[in-house]
Short mmCIF file of C-alpha atoms in Angstrom, two decimals:
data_model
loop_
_atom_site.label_atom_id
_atom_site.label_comp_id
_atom_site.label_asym_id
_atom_site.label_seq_id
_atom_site.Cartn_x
_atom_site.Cartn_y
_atom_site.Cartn_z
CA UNK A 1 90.81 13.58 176.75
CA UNK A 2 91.27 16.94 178.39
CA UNK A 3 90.58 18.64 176.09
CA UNK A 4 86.62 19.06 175.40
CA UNK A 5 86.89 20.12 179.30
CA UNK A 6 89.41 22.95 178.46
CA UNK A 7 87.14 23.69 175.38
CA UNK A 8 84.61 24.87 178.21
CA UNK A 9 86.58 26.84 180.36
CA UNK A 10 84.78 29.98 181.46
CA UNK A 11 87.68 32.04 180.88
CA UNK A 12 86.86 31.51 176.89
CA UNK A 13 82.87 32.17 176.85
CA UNK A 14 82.08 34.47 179.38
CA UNK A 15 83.20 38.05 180.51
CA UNK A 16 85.85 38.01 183.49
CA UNK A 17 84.04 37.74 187.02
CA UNK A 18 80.53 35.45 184.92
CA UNK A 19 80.73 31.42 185.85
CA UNK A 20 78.34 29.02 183.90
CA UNK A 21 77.25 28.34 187.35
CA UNK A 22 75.67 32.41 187.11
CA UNK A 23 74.63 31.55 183.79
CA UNK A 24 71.84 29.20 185.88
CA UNK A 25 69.92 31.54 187.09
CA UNK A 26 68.26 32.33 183.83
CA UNK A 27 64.93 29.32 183.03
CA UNK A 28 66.64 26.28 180.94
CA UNK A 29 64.29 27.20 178.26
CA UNK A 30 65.45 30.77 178.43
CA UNK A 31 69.49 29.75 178.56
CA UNK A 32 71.19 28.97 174.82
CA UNK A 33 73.44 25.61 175.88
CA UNK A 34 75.99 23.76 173.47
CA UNK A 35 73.58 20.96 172.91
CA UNK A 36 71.26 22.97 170.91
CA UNK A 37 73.10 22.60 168.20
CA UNK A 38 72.48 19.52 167.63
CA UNK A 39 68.72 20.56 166.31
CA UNK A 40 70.69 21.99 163.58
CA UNK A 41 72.26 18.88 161.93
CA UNK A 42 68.40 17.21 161.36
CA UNK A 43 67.34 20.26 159.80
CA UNK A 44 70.07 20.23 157.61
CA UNK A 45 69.24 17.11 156.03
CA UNK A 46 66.02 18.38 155.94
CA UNK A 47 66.78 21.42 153.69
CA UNK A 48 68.77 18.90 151.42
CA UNK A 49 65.70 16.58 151.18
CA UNK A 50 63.00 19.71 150.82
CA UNK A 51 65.42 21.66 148.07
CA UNK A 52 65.86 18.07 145.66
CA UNK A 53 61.63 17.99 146.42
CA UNK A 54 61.92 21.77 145.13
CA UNK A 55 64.30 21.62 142.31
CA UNK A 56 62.47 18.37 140.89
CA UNK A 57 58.89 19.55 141.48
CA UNK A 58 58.44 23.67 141.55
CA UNK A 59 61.33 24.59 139.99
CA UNK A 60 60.26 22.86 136.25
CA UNK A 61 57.23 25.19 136.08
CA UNK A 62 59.17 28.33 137.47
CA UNK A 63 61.82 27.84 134.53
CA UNK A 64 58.72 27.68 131.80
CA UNK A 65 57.44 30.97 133.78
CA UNK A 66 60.93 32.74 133.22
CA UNK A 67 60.99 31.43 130.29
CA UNK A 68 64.60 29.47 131.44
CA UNK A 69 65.85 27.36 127.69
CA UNK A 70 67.70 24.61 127.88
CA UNK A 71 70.97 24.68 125.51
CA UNK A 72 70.98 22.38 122.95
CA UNK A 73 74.97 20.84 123.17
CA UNK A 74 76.26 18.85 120.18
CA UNK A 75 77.50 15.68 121.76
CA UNK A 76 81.19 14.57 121.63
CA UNK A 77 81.58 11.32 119.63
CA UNK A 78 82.51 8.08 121.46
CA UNK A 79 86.24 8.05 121.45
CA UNK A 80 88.11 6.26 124.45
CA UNK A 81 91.42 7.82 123.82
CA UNK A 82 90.28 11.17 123.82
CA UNK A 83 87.53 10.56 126.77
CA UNK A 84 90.44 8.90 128.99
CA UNK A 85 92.61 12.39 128.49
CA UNK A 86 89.74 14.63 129.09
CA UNK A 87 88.51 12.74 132.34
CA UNK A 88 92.25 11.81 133.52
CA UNK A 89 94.79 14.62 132.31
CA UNK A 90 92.81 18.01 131.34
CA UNK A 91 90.25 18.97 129.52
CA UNK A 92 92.39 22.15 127.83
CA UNK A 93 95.29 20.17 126.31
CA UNK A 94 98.39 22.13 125.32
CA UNK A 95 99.16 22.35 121.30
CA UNK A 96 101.45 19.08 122.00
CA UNK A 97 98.72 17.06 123.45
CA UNK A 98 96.53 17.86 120.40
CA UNK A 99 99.41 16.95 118.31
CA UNK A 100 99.84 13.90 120.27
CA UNK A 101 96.32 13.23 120.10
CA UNK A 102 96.16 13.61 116.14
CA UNK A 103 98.32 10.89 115.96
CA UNK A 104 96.59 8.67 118.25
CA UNK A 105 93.43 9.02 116.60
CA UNK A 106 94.30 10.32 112.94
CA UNK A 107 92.22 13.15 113.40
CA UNK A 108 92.82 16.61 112.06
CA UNK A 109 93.44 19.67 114.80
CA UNK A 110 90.46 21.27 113.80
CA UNK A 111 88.37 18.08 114.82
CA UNK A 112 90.29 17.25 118.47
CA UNK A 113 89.63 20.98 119.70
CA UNK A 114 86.52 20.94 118.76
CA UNK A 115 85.61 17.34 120.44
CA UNK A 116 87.19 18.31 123.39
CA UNK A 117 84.96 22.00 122.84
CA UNK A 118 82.02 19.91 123.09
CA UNK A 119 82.75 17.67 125.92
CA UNK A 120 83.33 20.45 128.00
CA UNK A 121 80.01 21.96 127.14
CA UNK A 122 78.73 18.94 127.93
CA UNK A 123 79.64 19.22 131.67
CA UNK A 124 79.01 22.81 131.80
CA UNK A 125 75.80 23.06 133.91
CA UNK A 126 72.55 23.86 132.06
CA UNK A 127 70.42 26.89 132.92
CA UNK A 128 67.60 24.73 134.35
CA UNK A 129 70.37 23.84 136.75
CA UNK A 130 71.76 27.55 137.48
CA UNK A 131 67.74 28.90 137.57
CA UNK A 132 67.03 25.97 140.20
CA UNK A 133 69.40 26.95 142.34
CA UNK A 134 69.47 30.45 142.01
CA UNK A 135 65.06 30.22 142.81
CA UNK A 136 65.53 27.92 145.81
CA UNK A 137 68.06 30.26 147.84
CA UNK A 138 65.84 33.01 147.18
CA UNK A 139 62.57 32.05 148.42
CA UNK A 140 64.85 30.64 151.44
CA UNK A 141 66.60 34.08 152.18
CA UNK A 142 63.16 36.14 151.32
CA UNK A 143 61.93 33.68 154.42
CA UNK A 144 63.51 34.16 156.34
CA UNK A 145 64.55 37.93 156.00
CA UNK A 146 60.74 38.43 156.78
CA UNK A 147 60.59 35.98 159.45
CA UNK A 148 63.92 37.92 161.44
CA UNK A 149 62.42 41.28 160.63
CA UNK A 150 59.24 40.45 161.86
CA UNK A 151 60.45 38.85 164.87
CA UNK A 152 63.11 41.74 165.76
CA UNK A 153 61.01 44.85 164.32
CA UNK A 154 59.90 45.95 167.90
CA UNK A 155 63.16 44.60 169.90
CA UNK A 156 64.92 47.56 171.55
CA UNK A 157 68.29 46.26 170.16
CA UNK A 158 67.11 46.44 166.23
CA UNK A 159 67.17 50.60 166.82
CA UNK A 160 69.54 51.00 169.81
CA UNK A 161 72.79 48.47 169.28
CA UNK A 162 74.00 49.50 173.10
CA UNK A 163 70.50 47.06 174.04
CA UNK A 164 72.79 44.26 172.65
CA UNK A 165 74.87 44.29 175.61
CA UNK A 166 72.37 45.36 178.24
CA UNK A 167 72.53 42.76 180.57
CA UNK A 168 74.84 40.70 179.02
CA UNK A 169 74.93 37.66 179.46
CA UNK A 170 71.77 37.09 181.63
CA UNK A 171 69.47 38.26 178.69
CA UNK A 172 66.78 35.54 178.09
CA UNK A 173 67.04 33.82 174.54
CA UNK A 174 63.37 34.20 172.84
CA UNK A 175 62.17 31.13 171.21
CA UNK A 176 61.36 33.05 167.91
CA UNK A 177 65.02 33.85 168.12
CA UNK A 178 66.41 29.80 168.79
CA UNK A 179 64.52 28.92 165.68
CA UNK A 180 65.55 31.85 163.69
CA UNK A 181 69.14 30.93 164.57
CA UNK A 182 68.82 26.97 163.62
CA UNK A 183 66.76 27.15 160.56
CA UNK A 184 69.96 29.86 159.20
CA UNK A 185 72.49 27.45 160.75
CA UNK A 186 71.05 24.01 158.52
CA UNK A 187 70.81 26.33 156.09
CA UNK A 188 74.68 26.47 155.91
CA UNK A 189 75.14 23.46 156.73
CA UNK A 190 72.55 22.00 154.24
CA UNK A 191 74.85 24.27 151.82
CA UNK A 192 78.16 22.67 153.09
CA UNK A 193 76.83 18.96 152.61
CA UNK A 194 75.64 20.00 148.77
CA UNK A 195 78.99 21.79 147.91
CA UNK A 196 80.43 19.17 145.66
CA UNK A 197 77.33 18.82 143.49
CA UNK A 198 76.61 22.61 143.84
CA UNK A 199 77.24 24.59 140.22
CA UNK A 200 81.23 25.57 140.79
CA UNK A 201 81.97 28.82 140.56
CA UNK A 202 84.88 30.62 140.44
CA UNK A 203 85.00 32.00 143.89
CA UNK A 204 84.42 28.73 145.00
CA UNK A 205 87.39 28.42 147.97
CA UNK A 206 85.39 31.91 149.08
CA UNK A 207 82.23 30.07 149.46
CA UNK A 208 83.20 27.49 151.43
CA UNK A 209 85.50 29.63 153.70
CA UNK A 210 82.27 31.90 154.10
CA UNK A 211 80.26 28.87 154.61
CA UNK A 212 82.41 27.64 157.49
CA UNK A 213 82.55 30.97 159.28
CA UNK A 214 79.38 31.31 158.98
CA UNK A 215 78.56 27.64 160.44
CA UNK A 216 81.32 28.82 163.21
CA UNK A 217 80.19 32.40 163.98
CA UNK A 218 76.33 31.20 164.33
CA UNK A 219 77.27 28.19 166.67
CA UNK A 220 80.06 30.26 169.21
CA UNK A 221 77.62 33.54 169.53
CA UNK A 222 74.66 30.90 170.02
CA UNK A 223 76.66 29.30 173.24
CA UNK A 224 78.25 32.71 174.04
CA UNK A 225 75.11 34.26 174.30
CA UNK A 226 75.82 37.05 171.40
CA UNK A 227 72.34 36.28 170.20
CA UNK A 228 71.05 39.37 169.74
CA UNK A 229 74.06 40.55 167.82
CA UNK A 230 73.73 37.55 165.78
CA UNK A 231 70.10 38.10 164.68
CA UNK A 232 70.97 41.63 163.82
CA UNK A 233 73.93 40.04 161.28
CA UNK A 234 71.90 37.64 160.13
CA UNK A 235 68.89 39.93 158.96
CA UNK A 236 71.33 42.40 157.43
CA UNK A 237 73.13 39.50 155.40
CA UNK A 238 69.92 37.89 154.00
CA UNK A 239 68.79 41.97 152.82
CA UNK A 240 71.00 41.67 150.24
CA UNK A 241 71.25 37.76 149.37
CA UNK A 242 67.56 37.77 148.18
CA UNK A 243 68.48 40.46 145.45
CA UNK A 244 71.38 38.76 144.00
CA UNK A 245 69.39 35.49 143.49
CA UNK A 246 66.47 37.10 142.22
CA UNK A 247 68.83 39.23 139.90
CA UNK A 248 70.42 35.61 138.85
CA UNK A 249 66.47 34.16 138.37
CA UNK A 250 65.53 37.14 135.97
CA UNK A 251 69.22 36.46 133.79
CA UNK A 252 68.75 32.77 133.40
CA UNK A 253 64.94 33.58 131.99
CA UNK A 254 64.14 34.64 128.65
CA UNK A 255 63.11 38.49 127.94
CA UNK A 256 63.24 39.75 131.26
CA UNK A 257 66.77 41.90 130.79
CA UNK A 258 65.35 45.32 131.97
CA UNK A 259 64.23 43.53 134.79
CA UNK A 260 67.44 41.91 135.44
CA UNK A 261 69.26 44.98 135.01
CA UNK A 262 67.16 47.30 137.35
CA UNK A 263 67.49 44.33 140.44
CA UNK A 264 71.17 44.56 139.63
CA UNK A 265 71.84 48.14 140.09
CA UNK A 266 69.09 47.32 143.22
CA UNK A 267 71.06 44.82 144.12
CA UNK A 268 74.41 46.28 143.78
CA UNK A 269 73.63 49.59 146.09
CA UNK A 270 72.00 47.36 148.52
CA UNK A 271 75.04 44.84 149.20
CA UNK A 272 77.59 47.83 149.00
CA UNK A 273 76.01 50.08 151.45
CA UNK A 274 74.87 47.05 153.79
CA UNK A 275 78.16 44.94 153.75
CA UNK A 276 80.92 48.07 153.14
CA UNK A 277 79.27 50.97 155.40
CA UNK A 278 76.24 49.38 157.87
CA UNK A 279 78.22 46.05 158.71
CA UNK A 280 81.88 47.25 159.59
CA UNK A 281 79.98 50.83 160.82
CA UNK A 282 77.34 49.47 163.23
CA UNK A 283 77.75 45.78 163.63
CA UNK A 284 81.18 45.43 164.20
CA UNK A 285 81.43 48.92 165.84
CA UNK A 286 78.91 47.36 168.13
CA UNK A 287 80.82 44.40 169.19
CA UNK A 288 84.16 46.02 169.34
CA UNK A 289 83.41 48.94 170.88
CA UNK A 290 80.00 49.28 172.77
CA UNK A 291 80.29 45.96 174.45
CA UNK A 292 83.43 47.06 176.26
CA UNK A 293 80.86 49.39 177.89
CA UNK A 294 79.54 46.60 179.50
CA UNK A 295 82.20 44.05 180.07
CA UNK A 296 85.89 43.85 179.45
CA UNK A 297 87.53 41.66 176.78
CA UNK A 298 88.02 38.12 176.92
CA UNK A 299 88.98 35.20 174.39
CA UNK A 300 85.13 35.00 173.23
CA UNK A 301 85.52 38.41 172.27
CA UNK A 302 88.54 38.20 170.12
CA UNK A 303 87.66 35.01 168.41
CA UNK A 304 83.94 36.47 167.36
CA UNK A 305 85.58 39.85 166.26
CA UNK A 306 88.14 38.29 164.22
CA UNK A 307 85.55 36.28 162.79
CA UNK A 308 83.33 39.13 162.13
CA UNK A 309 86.72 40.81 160.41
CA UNK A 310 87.35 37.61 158.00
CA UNK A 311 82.88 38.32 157.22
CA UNK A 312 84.19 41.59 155.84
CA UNK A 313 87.38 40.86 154.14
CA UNK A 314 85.12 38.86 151.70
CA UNK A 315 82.74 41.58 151.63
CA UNK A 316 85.47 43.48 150.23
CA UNK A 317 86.49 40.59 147.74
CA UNK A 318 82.77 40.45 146.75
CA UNK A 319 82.40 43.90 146.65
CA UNK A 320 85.20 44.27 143.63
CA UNK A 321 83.58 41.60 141.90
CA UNK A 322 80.53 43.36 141.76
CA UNK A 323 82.08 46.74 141.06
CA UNK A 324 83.99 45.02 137.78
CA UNK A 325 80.03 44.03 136.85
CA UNK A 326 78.99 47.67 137.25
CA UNK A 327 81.54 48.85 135.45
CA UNK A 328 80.92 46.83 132.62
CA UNK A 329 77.14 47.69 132.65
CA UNK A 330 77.60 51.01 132.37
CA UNK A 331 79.99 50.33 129.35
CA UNK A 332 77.11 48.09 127.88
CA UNK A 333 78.99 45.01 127.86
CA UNK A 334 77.85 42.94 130.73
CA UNK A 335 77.06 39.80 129.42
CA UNK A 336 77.44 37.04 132.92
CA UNK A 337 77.71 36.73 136.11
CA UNK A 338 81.55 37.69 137.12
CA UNK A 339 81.29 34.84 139.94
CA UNK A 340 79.85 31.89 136.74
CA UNK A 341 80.72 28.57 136.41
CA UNK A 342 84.34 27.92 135.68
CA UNK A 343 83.27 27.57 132.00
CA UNK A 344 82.20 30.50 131.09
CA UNK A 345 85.58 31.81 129.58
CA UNK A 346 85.09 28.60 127.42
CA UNK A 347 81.67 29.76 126.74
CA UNK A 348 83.10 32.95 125.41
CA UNK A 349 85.55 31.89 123.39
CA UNK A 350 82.88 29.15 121.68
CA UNK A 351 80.49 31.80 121.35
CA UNK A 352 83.16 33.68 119.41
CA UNK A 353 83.93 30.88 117.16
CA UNK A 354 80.45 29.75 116.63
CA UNK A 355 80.79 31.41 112.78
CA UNK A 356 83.66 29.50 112.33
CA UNK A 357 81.81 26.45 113.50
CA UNK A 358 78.87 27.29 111.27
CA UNK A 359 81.34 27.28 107.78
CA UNK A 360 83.22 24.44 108.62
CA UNK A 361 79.84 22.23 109.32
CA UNK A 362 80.16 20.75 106.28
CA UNK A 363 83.30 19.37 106.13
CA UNK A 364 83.83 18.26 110.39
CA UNK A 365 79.97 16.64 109.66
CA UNK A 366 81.47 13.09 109.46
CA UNK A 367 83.35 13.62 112.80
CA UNK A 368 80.36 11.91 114.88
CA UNK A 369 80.01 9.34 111.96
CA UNK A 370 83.75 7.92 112.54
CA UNK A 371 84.64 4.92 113.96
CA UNK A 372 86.22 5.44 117.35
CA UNK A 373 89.94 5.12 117.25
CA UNK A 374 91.43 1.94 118.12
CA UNK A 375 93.45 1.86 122.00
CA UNK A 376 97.42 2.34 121.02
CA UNK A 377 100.51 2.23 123.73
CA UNK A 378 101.24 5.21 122.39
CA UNK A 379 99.39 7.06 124.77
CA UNK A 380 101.99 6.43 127.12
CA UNK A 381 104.22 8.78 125.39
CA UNK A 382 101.78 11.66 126.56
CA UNK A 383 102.93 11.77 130.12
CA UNK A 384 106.58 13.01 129.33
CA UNK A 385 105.13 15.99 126.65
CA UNK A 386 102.52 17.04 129.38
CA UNK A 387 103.65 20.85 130.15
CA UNK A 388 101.75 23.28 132.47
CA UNK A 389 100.44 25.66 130.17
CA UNK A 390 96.65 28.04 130.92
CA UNK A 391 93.84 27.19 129.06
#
């Protein structure tokens, strides 16, 4: 029961000699207080309500604009055993399996790979899918990048980062700035409530742990006062975010490569110079260094710089990923997005067999034509050949 009292303590929010009692001196409209935060969680569900109006309404027309196609996907044939493996054991069975699974069934090999080919493709997410989301974060960041550079174009601290600290913390919070700093926080948290239905990529524990920093940096520099700081992190994050979705827009569209390829490069310099060099080199010099011009260190300080320090250690992670892609454009072979759905290695390896498919047509035709194969006990014998093996 203590312990939301102890959450409060002075000691952990404020420079040493401050009280929250001091903090009173500034209006109640001009003061950030923990219960703001709660105007976030509303607006959250709003965003989740506003992006399903989007997806099902503008984003339909968008994808006939870009020219977005829709895959056409053989579909597997109805067969229990197989559909009970694939949604209960794996859907890459080792050579065993299969052989397991021929018997089962009395199916060639050639057949159970390639029903187990299509089911995955039939889970894979469709471009529609990829282009919807991909056009709804961008018109979100392109918002509100304009709306934070218009509102912190003529602030002193947007040219001179020592006017972040000026002050500090009796600097009044501007209203322009509150709603700047909730609409981005049920952003993330619209984000964090749409993560299991969300395409799944492959840096997918990255997303949610930059998700939840996010969510945690946003709500301690809101009560802590860093506002002004946090405006400045938030407009240079959202710079590069609007390239990388419009890059993603252009790639899921039909005949619009040199256009995808020129935002990437874009897109690439932009995120590299603004996460690698302006972030570490004027944000967090700012809040490591010139704030101890101004105050001495506390907890608040440590916990928002570490914070700040985990922002840039996926920077870095990003960063590689993004280098990889350059690489392989300048070598001509960049084909997908390096962070894609899970599937896409399966993609590539269909892709490659897709001649193979094409000869054997005629003779795996009757595999959707067969009846399914009866339910045996044998099945049970599965669990004890089961061996970790990669797909």
């Amino acid at each position: 029961m203590d312990l939301l009292p102890d959450l409060w303590k002075q000691e952990y929010w404020l420079p040493p000699g401050v009280t929250w009692k001091d903090m009173e001196q500034l209006a109640d409209s001009n003061r950030p207080q923990p219960q703001d935060l709660l105007v976030a969680l509303p607006l959250s569900l709003g965003f989740v309500a506003l992006r399903h109006a989007f997806e099902r309404f503008l984003a339909p027309p968008l994808c006939r604009c870009f020219g977005v196609k829709k895959r056409s996907q053989s579909a597997a044939g109805p067969f229990p055993q197989l559909e009970v493996f694939y949604s209960q054991r794996s859907s890459h069975p080792t050579q065993k399996e299969i052989a397991s699974l021929m018997l089962l069934c009395g199916k060639t090999q050639r057949q159970v790979e390639m029903w187990f080919r299509r089911r995955r493709n039939q889970d894979r997410p469709c471009q529609t899918k990829k282009f919807g989301e991909a056009a709804w974060r961008f018109f979100f960041y392109l918002t509100a990048f304009v709306a934070g550079l218009f509102s912190l174009i003529d602030r002193p601290w947007f040219w001179d980062h020592r006017e972040c600290w000026r002050q500090y913390p009796f600097q009044p919070l501007e209203r322009a700035h509150f709603w700047y700093y909730m609409l981005e926080l049920g952003f993330y948290f619209s984000l964090l409530l749409r993560i299991s239905v969300d395409i799944k990529r492959k840096d997918f524990m990255q997303q949610v742990i930059h998700h939840l920093a996010t969510i945690i940096l946003l709500s301690f520099s809101y009560c802590a006062n860093y506002v002004r700081i946090g405006t400045l992190i938030l407009l240079l994050h959202d710079s590069s975010d609007i390239l990388l979705e419009s890059a993603k827009m252009f790639h899921y569209g039909t005949g619009w490569k040199k256009t995808c390829d020129s935002l990437f490069i874009v897109f690439s310099v932009v995120f590299l110079v603004t996460r690698l060099v302006i972030f570490p080199s004027k944000l967090i010099r700012a809040t490591l260094l010139l704030s101890m011009e101004v105050f001495e260190p506390f907890a608040g300080y440590y916990f928002f710089n570490i914070l700040l320090l985990v922002l840039q250690v996926l920077h870095i992670f990003w960063a590689g990923l993004i280098l990889r892609m350059v690489f392989k454009f300048l070598k001509g072979k960049l084909e997908k997005d390096e962070r894609s759905d899970e599937e896409s290695v399966a993609e590539e390896e269909e892709e490659d067999n897709s001649e193979d498919d094409n000869l054997d047509q005629s003779r795996d035709c009757y595999w959707e034509k067969t009846q399914p194969c009866p339910a045996s006990p044998a099945s049970e014998s599965l669990d004890s050949e089961r061996k970790k093996s990669p797909p």
